[in-house]
């Protein structure tokens, strides 16, 4: 299958993993509506919704940049309506927008707690919910949320409780929608990276020292492409890990996704285990 002519509506697609997924889809000739707040360059985070839209167009797709906040019900409703009107429907929802703060419970402000839960969990729920009537009309409808497998291993519950709640909330959206929409043929899946991914947002939170122990966003883009081109009735309710998806698709050389370091030095992302004898838990745990 191909994403040619497929219409994707994506939250938080102005840079990083979201932009990479959008550009990969655009190479097939997809239509991509980008929902993001970044109309002007951020001092620490390069890229705007307009530079991402230009990248989509340059790759061969059609872009619709929509500036607004995924927490705003009216904006999301209008964005969904504009997307459907512009491109004749909606086939794919990508819930990519996410806020991160790794503070411990006693240190985090409730304002930041609310921000993370409103963007991550509520935003994913809202964009998905609002798009459902259009997805039900699609030939191969998918909802893809960038969130982790839910792990109850105690080692993941010793710090950053607020962030864990916000990300696991996104994963609960996947679980619930997969069950609710199965009979309608609408797929709902989550995708998460095995290792750290080198993005400006991660560097801004964790620091630049992690870059050499990270993979590039291209691995997430390629994994998302593999998921979104599968028949929706045969692929739902999964919590995919990027390199598992690609390995299942026949990829054997992951060196193309290295960011200057070596495979053996890659840092694991949160809530995942190493695939083999390498990938030591360096910096994110």
Coordinates of N, CA and C in Angstrom, one line a residue, residues 56-280:
X56 N 7.2 19.4 3.6 CA 6.2 18.5 3.1 C 6.0 18.7 1.6
X57 N 5.8 20.0 1.2 CA 5.6 20.3 -0.2 C 6.8 20.0 -1.0
X58 N 8.0 20.2 -0.5 CA 9.3 19.9 -1.2 C 9.4 18.4 -1.4
X59 N 8.9 17.6 -0.5 CA 9.0 16.1 -0.6 C 7.9 15.6 -1.6
X60 N 7.0 16.4 -2.0 CA 6.0 15.9 -3.0 C 4.6 15.8 -2.5
X61 N 4.3 16.2 -1.2 CA 3.0 16.2 -0.7 C 2.3 17.6 -0.7
X62 N 1.1 17.6 -0.2 CA 0.4 18.9 0.0 C 0.3 19.2 1.5
X63 N 0.5 20.4 1.9 CA 0.5 20.8 3.3 C -0.6 21.8 3.6
X64 N -1.1 21.7 4.8 CA -2.1 22.6 5.3 C -1.7 23.0 6.7
X65 N -0.9 24.1 6.9 CA -0.5 24.5 8.2 C -1.6 25.2 9.0
X66 N -1.9 24.8 10.2 CA -3.0 25.3 10.9 C -2.4 25.7 12.3
X67 N -2.3 27.0 12.6 CA -1.7 27.4 13.8 C -2.8 27.5 14.9
X68 N -2.5 26.8 16.0 CA -3.4 26.8 17.1 C -3.0 25.8 18.2
X69 N -3.8 25.7 19.2 CA -3.5 24.9 20.4 C -4.4 23.6 20.4
X70 N -3.8 22.5 20.5 CA -4.5 21.2 20.5 C -5.4 21.1 21.8
X71 N -5.2 22.0 22.8 CA -6.0 22.0 24.0 C -7.3 22.7 23.8
X72 N -7.4 23.4 22.7 CA -8.5 24.3 22.4 C -9.6 23.6 21.6
X73 N -10.7 23.3 22.2 CA -11.8 22.5 21.5 C -12.2 23.1 20.2
X74 N -12.4 24.4 20.2 CA -12.9 25.1 19.0 C -11.9 25.1 17.9
X75 N -10.6 25.3 18.2 CA -9.6 25.2 17.2 C -9.5 23.8 16.6
X76 N -9.5 22.8 17.4 CA -9.4 21.4 16.9 C -10.6 21.1 16.0
X77 N -11.8 21.5 16.4 CA -13.0 21.2 15.6 C -12.8 21.9 14.2
X78 N -12.4 23.2 14.2 CA -12.2 24.0 13.0 C -11.1 23.3 12.1
X79 N -10.0 22.9 12.8 CA -8.9 22.3 12.0 C -9.3 21.0 11.3
X80 N -10.1 20.2 12.0 CA -10.6 19.0 11.4 C -11.5 19.3 10.2
X81 N -12.4 20.3 10.4 CA -13.3 20.7 9.4 C -12.6 21.3 8.2
X82 N -11.5 22.1 8.4 CA -10.7 22.7 7.3 C -10.0 21.6 6.6
X83 N -9.4 20.6 7.3 CA -8.7 19.5 6.7 C -9.6 18.7 5.7
X84 N -10.8 18.3 6.3 CA -11.7 17.5 5.5 C -12.2 18.3 4.3
X85 N -12.5 19.6 4.4 CA -12.9 20.4 3.3 C -11.9 20.6 2.3
X86 N -10.6 20.8 2.7 CA -9.5 21.1 1.8 C -9.2 19.8 1.0
X87 N -9.1 18.7 1.6 CA -8.6 17.4 1.0 C -9.7 16.4 0.7
X88 N -10.9 16.7 1.1 CA -12.0 15.8 0.8 C -12.2 14.6 1.8
X89 N -11.6 14.8 3.0 CA -11.8 13.7 4.0 C -10.6 13.7 4.9
X90 N -10.6 12.7 5.8 CA -9.4 12.4 6.7 C -9.2 10.9 6.8
X91 N -8.0 10.5 6.6 CA -7.7 9.0 6.6 C -6.9 8.6 7.8
X92 N -6.0 9.6 8.3 CA -5.1 9.2 9.3 C -5.0 10.4 10.4
X93 N -5.0 10.0 11.6 CA -4.7 10.9 12.7 C -3.4 10.5 13.3
X94 N -2.5 11.5 13.5 CA -1.2 11.2 14.2 C -1.2 12.1 15.4
X95 N -1.2 11.5 16.6 CA -1.1 12.3 17.8 C 0.3 12.4 18.2
X96 N 1.0 13.5 17.9 CA 2.4 13.6 18.1 C 2.7 14.7 19.2
X97 N 1.8 15.7 19.3 CA 2.0 16.8 20.3 C 2.2 16.2 21.7
X98 N 3.3 16.7 22.3 CA 3.5 16.2 23.7 C 4.4 17.2 24.4
X99 N 4.1 17.4 25.7 CA 5.0 18.2 26.6 C 5.7 17.3 27.5
X100 N 6.9 17.7 28.0 CA 7.7 16.8 28.9 C 8.3 17.7 30.0
X101 N 8.2 17.2 31.2 CA 8.9 17.7 32.3 C 9.2 16.5 33.2
X102 N 10.5 16.3 33.5 CA 10.9 15.1 34.3 C 11.1 15.4 35.7
X103 N 10.5 16.4 36.2 CA 10.6 16.8 37.6 C 9.9 15.8 38.5
X104 N 10.5 15.6 39.7 CA 9.8 14.8 40.7 C 8.5 15.4 41.2
X105 N 7.7 14.6 41.8 CA 6.4 15.1 42.3 C 6.5 16.3 43.2
X106 N 7.4 16.3 44.1 CA 7.4 17.5 45.1 C 7.9 18.7 44.4
X107 N 8.6 18.6 43.2 CA 9.1 19.8 42.6 C 8.3 20.3 41.4
X108 N 7.5 19.5 40.9 CA 6.7 20.0 39.7 C 5.5 20.9 40.1
X109 N 5.3 21.9 39.3 CA 4.1 22.8 39.6 C 2.9 22.1 39.0
X110 N 1.8 22.4 39.6 CA 0.5 21.9 39.0 C 0.2 22.5 37.7
X111 N 0.7 23.7 37.4 CA 0.5 24.3 36.1 C 1.2 23.4 35.0
X112 N 2.4 22.9 35.3 CA 3.1 22.1 34.4 C 2.4 20.7 34.3
X113 N 2.0 20.2 35.4 CA 1.2 18.9 35.4 C 0.0 19.0 34.5
X114 N -0.7 20.1 34.7 CA -1.9 20.3 33.8 C -1.6 20.5 32.4
X115 N -0.5 21.2 32.1 CA 0.0 21.4 30.7 C 0.2 20.0 30.0
X116 N 1.0 19.2 30.7 CA 1.4 17.9 30.1 C 0.1 17.0 29.9
X117 N -0.8 17.0 30.9 CA -1.9 16.1 30.7 C -2.9 16.7 29.7
X118 N -3.0 18.0 29.6 CA -3.9 18.6 28.6 C -3.4 18.5 27.2
X119 N -2.1 18.6 27.0 CA -1.6 18.4 25.6 C -1.5 16.9 25.3
X120 N -0.9 16.2 26.1 CA -0.6 14.8 25.8 C -1.8 13.9 25.8
X121 N -2.5 13.8 26.9 CA -3.6 12.9 27.0 C -4.9 13.5 26.4
X122 N -5.3 14.7 26.9 CA -6.5 15.3 26.4 C -6.4 15.7 25.0
X123 N -5.3 16.2 24.5 CA -5.1 16.6 23.1 C -5.2 15.4 22.2
X124 N -4.7 14.2 22.6 CA -4.8 13.0 21.8 C -6.2 12.6 21.7
X125 N -6.9 12.6 22.8 CA -8.3 12.2 22.9 C -9.1 13.1 22.0
X126 N -8.9 14.4 22.1 CA -9.7 15.4 21.4 C -9.6 15.3 19.9
X127 N -8.3 15.3 19.4 CA -8.1 15.2 18.0 C -8.7 13.9 17.4
X128 N -8.5 12.8 18.1 CA -9.0 11.5 17.6 C -10.5 11.6 17.6
X129 N -11.1 12.0 18.7 CA -12.6 12.0 18.8 C -13.2 12.8 17.7
X130 N -12.6 14.0 17.5 CA -13.2 14.9 16.5 C -13.1 14.4 15.1
X131 N -12.1 13.6 14.9 CA -11.8 13.1 13.5 C -12.6 11.8 13.2
X132 N -13.2 11.2 14.2 CA -13.8 9.8 14.0 C -14.9 9.8 12.9
X133 N -15.8 10.8 12.8 CA -16.7 10.7 11.7 C -16.1 10.7 10.3
X134 N -15.0 11.3 10.1 CA -14.3 11.3 8.9 C -13.5 10.0 8.7
X135 N -12.9 9.5 9.8 CA -12.2 8.2 9.7 C -13.1 7.1 9.3
X136 N -14.3 7.1 9.8 CA -15.2 6.0 9.5 C -15.6 6.0 8.0
X137 N -15.3 7.1 7.3 CA -15.6 7.1 5.9 C -14.4 6.7 5.0
X138 N -13.2 6.6 5.7 CA -12.0 6.3 4.9 C -11.9 4.8 4.6
X139 N -11.2 4.5 3.5 CA -10.9 3.1 3.1 C -9.9 2.4 4.0
X140 N -9.0 3.2 4.6 CA -8.0 2.6 5.4 C -7.6 3.5 6.6
X141 N -8.5 3.7 7.5 CA -8.3 4.7 8.6 C -7.4 4.2 9.7
X142 N -6.5 5.1 10.1 CA -5.6 4.9 11.2 C -5.5 6.0 12.2
X143 N -5.4 5.7 13.5 CA -5.0 6.6 14.5 C -3.7 6.1 15.0
X144 N -2.7 7.0 15.0 CA -1.3 6.6 15.5 C -0.9 7.6 16.5
X145 N -0.7 7.1 17.7 CA -0.3 8.0 18.9 C 1.1 7.6 19.3
X146 N 1.9 8.7 19.5 CA 3.3 8.5 19.9 C 3.4 8.4 21.4
X147 N 3.2 7.2 21.9 CA 3.2 6.9 23.3 C 3.7 5.5 23.6
X148 N 4.1 5.3 24.8 CA 4.8 4.0 25.2 C 3.9 2.9 25.5
X149 N 4.4 1.6 25.5 CA 3.7 0.5 26.1 C 3.6 0.8 27.6
X150 N 2.5 0.5 28.2 CA 2.3 0.7 29.6 C 3.0 -0.3 30.4
X151 N 4.0 0.1 31.2 CA 4.8 -0.8 32.0 C 4.5 -0.6 33.5
X152 N 4.3 -1.7 34.2 CA 4.1 -1.6 35.7 C 5.3 -2.0 36.5
X153 N 6.5 -2.1 35.7 CA 7.7 -2.5 36.4 C 8.1 -1.3 37.3
X154 N 8.3 -1.7 38.6 CA 8.6 -0.6 39.6 C 9.8 0.3 39.3
X155 N 10.7 -0.2 38.4 CA 11.9 0.6 38.2 C 11.5 1.9 37.4
X156 N 10.3 1.9 36.7 CA 9.9 3.1 36.0 C 9.0 4.0 36.8
X157 N 8.9 3.6 38.1 CA 8.0 4.4 38.9 C 8.7 4.9 40.2
X158 N 9.9 5.5 39.9 CA 10.7 6.0 41.0 C 10.9 7.5 40.9
X159 N 10.5 8.1 39.8 CA 10.6 9.5 39.5 C 9.7 9.9 38.4
X160 N 9.7 11.2 38.0 CA 8.8 11.8 37.0 C 7.4 11.2 36.9
X161 N 6.7 11.1 38.0 CA 5.4 10.5 38.0 C 4.4 11.3 37.1
X162 N 4.5 12.6 37.2 CA 3.6 13.4 36.4 C 3.7 13.2 34.9
X163 N 5.0 13.1 34.4 CA 5.2 12.8 33.0 C 4.7 11.4 32.6
X164 N 4.9 10.4 33.5 CA 4.4 9.0 33.3 C 2.9 9.0 33.2
X165 N 2.2 9.7 34.0 CA 0.8 9.8 34.0 C 0.3 10.4 32.6
X166 N 1.0 11.4 32.2 CA 0.6 12.1 30.9 C 0.8 11.2 29.7
X167 N 2.0 10.5 29.7 CA 2.3 9.6 28.5 C 1.4 8.3 28.6
X168 N 1.2 7.7 29.8 CA 0.4 6.5 29.9 C -1.0 6.9 29.5
X169 N -1.4 8.1 29.8 CA -2.8 8.5 29.4 C -3.0 8.5 27.9
X170 N -1.9 8.9 27.2 CA -2.0 8.8 25.7 C -2.2 7.3 25.3
X171 N -1.5 6.4 26.0 CA -1.5 5.0 25.6 C -2.9 4.4 26.0
X172 N -3.5 4.9 27.0 CA -4.9 4.5 27.3 C -5.9 5.0 26.2
X173 N -5.6 6.1 25.6 CA -6.4 6.5 24.5 C -6.3 5.5 23.4
X174 N -5.1 5.0 23.1 CA -5.0 4.0 22.1 C -5.8 2.7 22.4
X175 N -5.6 2.2 23.7 CA -6.3 1.0 24.1 C -7.8 1.2 24.0
X176 N -8.3 2.3 24.4 CA -9.8 2.5 24.4 C -10.3 2.6 23.0
X177 N -9.7 3.4 22.2 CA -10.2 3.6 20.8 C -10.0 2.3 20.0
X178 N -9.0 1.6 20.2 CA -8.9 0.3 19.5 C -10.1 -0.6 19.8
X179 N -10.5 -0.6 21.0 CA -11.7 -1.4 21.3 C -13.0 -0.8 20.8
X180 N -13.1 0.5 21.0 CA -14.4 1.1 20.5 C -14.6 1.1 19.0
X181 N -13.5 1.2 18.3 CA -13.6 1.4 16.8 C -13.2 0.2 16.0
X182 N -13.0 -0.9 16.7 CA -12.6 -2.1 15.9 C -13.7 -2.5 14.9
X183 N -14.9 -2.5 15.3 CA -16.0 -2.9 14.4 C -16.2 -2.0 13.2
X184 N -15.7 -0.7 13.4 CA -15.8 0.2 12.3 C -14.6 0.2 11.4
X185 N -13.6 -0.7 11.7 CA -12.4 -0.8 10.9 C -11.4 0.3 11.0
X186 N -11.5 1.1 12.1 CA -10.6 2.2 12.4 C -9.5 1.7 13.3
X187 N -8.2 1.7 12.8 CA -7.1 1.2 13.6 C -6.7 2.2 14.6
X188 N -6.3 1.8 15.8 CA -5.7 2.7 16.8 C -4.5 2.0 17.3
X189 N -3.3 2.6 17.1 CA -2.0 2.0 17.6 C -1.2 3.0 18.2
X190 N -0.2 2.6 19.0 CA 0.8 3.5 19.5 C 2.2 3.1 19.0
X191 N 3.1 4.1 18.9 CA 4.5 3.8 18.4 C 5.4 4.6 19.3
X192 N 6.5 3.9 19.7 CA 7.5 4.4 20.7 C 8.9 4.0 20.3
X193 N 9.9 4.8 20.5 CA 11.2 4.5 20.1 C 11.9 3.6 21.1
X194 N 12.7 2.6 20.6 CA 13.5 1.8 21.5 C 14.6 2.6 22.2
X195 N 15.2 3.6 21.4 CA 16.3 4.3 22.0 C 15.9 5.8 22.0
X196 N 16.8 6.6 22.6 CA 16.6 8.0 22.5 C 16.7 8.5 21.1
X197 N 15.8 9.5 20.8 CA 15.8 10.1 19.4 C 16.3 11.5 19.5
X198 N 17.2 11.8 18.6 CA 17.9 13.2 18.7 C 16.9 14.2 18.1
X199 N 16.3 14.9 18.9 CA 15.4 16.1 18.5 C 15.8 17.3 19.3
X200 N 15.4 18.4 18.8 CA 15.7 19.7 19.5 C 15.0 19.7 20.8
X201 N 13.8 19.1 20.9 CA 13.0 19.1 22.1 C 13.7 18.3 23.2
X202 N 14.3 17.1 22.8 CA 15.0 16.3 23.8 C 16.3 17.0 24.2
X203 N 17.0 17.6 23.3 CA 18.2 18.3 23.7 C 17.9 19.4 24.6
X204 N 16.7 20.1 24.5 CA 16.4 21.2 25.3 C 16.1 20.7 26.7
X205 N 15.6 19.5 26.9 CA 15.2 19.0 28.2 C 16.3 18.2 28.9
X206 N 16.9 17.3 28.1 CA 18.0 16.4 28.7 C 19.4 17.0 28.6
X207 N 19.6 17.8 27.5 CA 20.9 18.4 27.2 C 21.5 17.8 26.0
X208 N 22.5 18.4 25.4 CA 23.1 18.0 24.2 C 23.9 16.7 24.2
X209 N 24.3 16.3 25.4 CA 25.2 15.2 25.6 C 24.7 13.9 25.1
X210 N 23.4 13.8 24.9 CA 22.7 12.5 24.6 C 22.7 12.3 23.1
X211 N 23.1 13.3 22.3 CA 22.9 13.1 20.8 C 23.6 11.9 20.2
X212 N 24.9 11.7 20.6 CA 25.7 10.6 20.0 C 25.1 9.3 20.5
X213 N 24.3 9.2 21.5 CA 23.7 8.0 22.0 C 22.3 7.8 21.5
X214 N 21.9 8.6 20.5 CA 20.5 8.6 20.0 C 20.5 8.2 18.5
X215 N 19.3 7.8 18.1 CA 19.0 7.6 16.7 C 18.4 8.8 16.1
X216 N 18.3 8.9 14.8 CA 17.7 10.1 14.2 C 16.2 9.9 14.1
X217 N 15.4 10.9 13.9 CA 13.9 10.8 13.8 C 13.5 10.0 12.6
X218 N 14.4 9.7 11.7 CA 14.0 8.9 10.5 C 13.6 7.5 10.8
X219 N 14.1 7.0 11.9 CA 13.6 5.6 12.3 C 12.2 5.6 12.7
X220 N 11.7 6.6 13.4 CA 10.3 6.7 13.7 C 9.5 7.0 12.5
X221 N 10.0 7.8 11.6 CA 9.2 8.1 10.4 C 9.0 6.8 9.6
X222 N 10.1 6.1 9.4 CA 10.0 4.8 8.6 C 9.0 3.8 9.3
X223 N 9.1 3.7 10.6 CA 8.2 2.8 11.3 C 6.8 3.2 11.2
X224 N 6.5 4.5 11.4 CA 5.2 5.0 11.2 C 4.6 4.7 9.9
X225 N 5.4 4.9 8.8 CA 5.0 4.6 7.5 C 4.6 3.1 7.3
X226 N 5.4 2.2 7.9 CA 5.1 0.8 7.8 C 3.7 0.5 8.5
X227 N 3.4 1.2 9.6 CA 2.2 0.9 10.3 C 1.0 1.5 9.5
X228 N 1.2 2.7 9.0 CA 0.0 3.4 8.3 C -0.3 2.9 7.0
X229 N 0.6 2.1 6.4 CA 0.3 1.4 5.1 C -0.2 0.0 5.3
X230 N -0.5 -0.4 6.5 CA -1.1 -1.7 6.7 C -2.6 -1.6 6.7
X231 N -3.3 -2.7 6.4 CA -4.7 -2.7 6.4 C -5.2 -2.4 7.8
X232 N -6.1 -1.5 8.0 CA -6.5 -1.0 9.3 C -7.3 -2.1 10.1
X233 N -8.0 -2.9 9.4 CA -8.8 -4.0 10.1 C -7.9 -5.1 10.6
X234 N -6.7 -5.2 10.1 CA -5.7 -6.2 10.5 C -4.6 -5.7 11.5
X235 N -4.7 -4.5 11.8 CA -3.6 -3.9 12.6 C -4.1 -2.8 13.6
X236 N -4.5 -3.3 14.8 CA -5.1 -2.3 15.7 C -4.8 -2.8 17.1
X237 N -4.7 -1.9 18.1 CA -4.5 -2.2 19.5 C -3.1 -2.6 19.8
X238 N -2.1 -2.2 19.0 CA -0.7 -2.5 19.2 C 0.1 -1.4 19.9
X239 N 1.1 -1.8 20.6 CA 2.0 -0.8 21.2 C 3.4 -1.2 20.5
X240 N 3.6 -0.5 19.4 CA 4.8 -0.9 18.6 C 6.0 -0.2 19.1
X241 N 7.2 -0.8 18.9 CA 8.5 -0.3 19.1 C 9.2 -0.1 17.7
X242 N 9.8 1.0 17.5 CA 10.2 1.4 16.1 C 11.1 0.3 15.5
X243 N 12.1 -0.2 16.1 CA 13.0 -1.2 15.4 C 12.3 -2.5 15.3
X244 N 11.4 -2.9 16.1 CA 10.6 -4.1 16.0 C 9.8 -4.1 14.7
X245 N 9.2 -2.9 14.5 CA 8.3 -2.7 13.3 C 9.2 -2.9 12.0
X246 N 10.4 -2.2 12.0 CA 11.2 -2.2 10.8 C 11.8 -3.6 10.6
X247 N 12.2 -4.3 11.7 CA 12.8 -5.6 11.6 C 11.7 -6.5 11.0
X248 N 10.5 -6.4 11.4 CA 9.4 -7.2 10.8 C 9.2 -6.9 9.4
X249 N 9.6 -5.7 8.9 CA 9.4 -5.4 7.5 C 10.6 -5.7 6.7
X250 N 11.6 -6.4 7.3 CA 12.8 -6.8 6.6 C 14.0 -6.0 6.7
X251 N 14.0 -4.9 7.5 CA 15.2 -4.1 7.7 C 16.2 -4.8 8.6
X252 N 17.4 -4.9 8.1 CA 18.5 -5.5 8.9 C 19.6 -4.6 9.3
X253 N 19.8 -3.5 8.5 CA 20.8 -2.5 8.8 C 20.3 -1.3 9.4
X254 N 20.5 -1.1 10.7 CA 20.0 0.0 11.5 C 21.0 1.1 11.6
X255 N 22.2 0.9 11.0 CA 23.3 1.9 11.1 C 22.9 3.2 10.5
X256 N 22.0 3.1 9.5 CA 21.6 4.4 8.8 C 20.8 5.3 9.7
X257 N 20.4 4.9 10.9 CA 19.7 5.7 11.8 C 20.6 6.2 12.9
X258 N 21.8 5.9 12.9 CA 22.7 6.4 13.9 C 23.0 7.9 13.8
X259 N 23.3 8.5 14.9 CA 23.4 9.9 14.9 C 24.9 10.3 15.3
X260 N 25.8 9.5 14.8 CA 27.2 9.8 15.0 C 27.9 8.8 16.0
X261 N 27.0 8.1 16.7 CA 27.6 7.1 17.7 C 27.6 5.7 17.2
X262 N 27.6 4.8 18.1 CA 27.6 3.3 17.7 C 26.4 2.7 18.3
X263 N 26.0 1.6 17.7 CA 24.8 0.8 18.2 C 25.0 0.4 19.7
X264 N 26.2 0.0 20.0 CA 26.4 -0.5 21.4 C 26.3 0.6 22.4
X265 N 26.3 1.8 22.0 CA 26.3 2.9 23.0 C 24.9 3.6 23.0
X266 N 23.9 3.1 22.3 CA 22.6 3.8 22.3 C 22.0 3.7 23.6
X267 N 21.3 4.9 24.0 CA 20.6 5.0 25.3 C 19.2 4.5 25.1
X268 N 18.7 3.7 25.9 CA 17.3 3.3 25.9 C 16.4 4.5 26.2
X269 N 15.2 4.5 25.6 CA 14.2 5.4 25.9 C 13.4 4.9 27.2
X270 N 12.5 5.7 27.7 CA 11.7 5.3 28.8 C 10.8 4.1 28.5
X271 N 10.6 3.2 29.5 CA 9.6 2.2 29.4 C 9.8 1.1 28.4
X272 N 11.1 0.9 27.9 CA 11.4 -0.2 27.0 C 12.7 -0.9 27.5
X273 N 12.8 -2.1 27.1 CA 13.9 -3.0 27.5 C 14.9 -3.1 26.3
X274 N 16.1 -3.4 26.6 CA 17.1 -3.6 25.5 C 16.7 -4.8 24.6
X275 N 17.0 -4.6 23.3 CA 16.6 -5.7 22.3 C 17.6 -6.8 22.3
X276 N 18.8 -6.5 22.7 CA 19.9 -7.6 22.7 C 20.9 -7.3 23.7
X277 N 22.2 -7.7 23.5 CA 23.2 -7.5 24.5 C 23.7 -6.0 24.6
X278 N 23.3 -5.2 23.7 CA 23.7 -3.8 23.6 C 22.7 -2.9 24.2
X279 N 22.7 -1.7 23.8 CA 21.7 -0.6 24.2 C 21.7 -0.5 25.7
X280 N 22.8 -0.1 26.3 CA 22.8 0.0 27.8 C 21.9 1.2 28.2

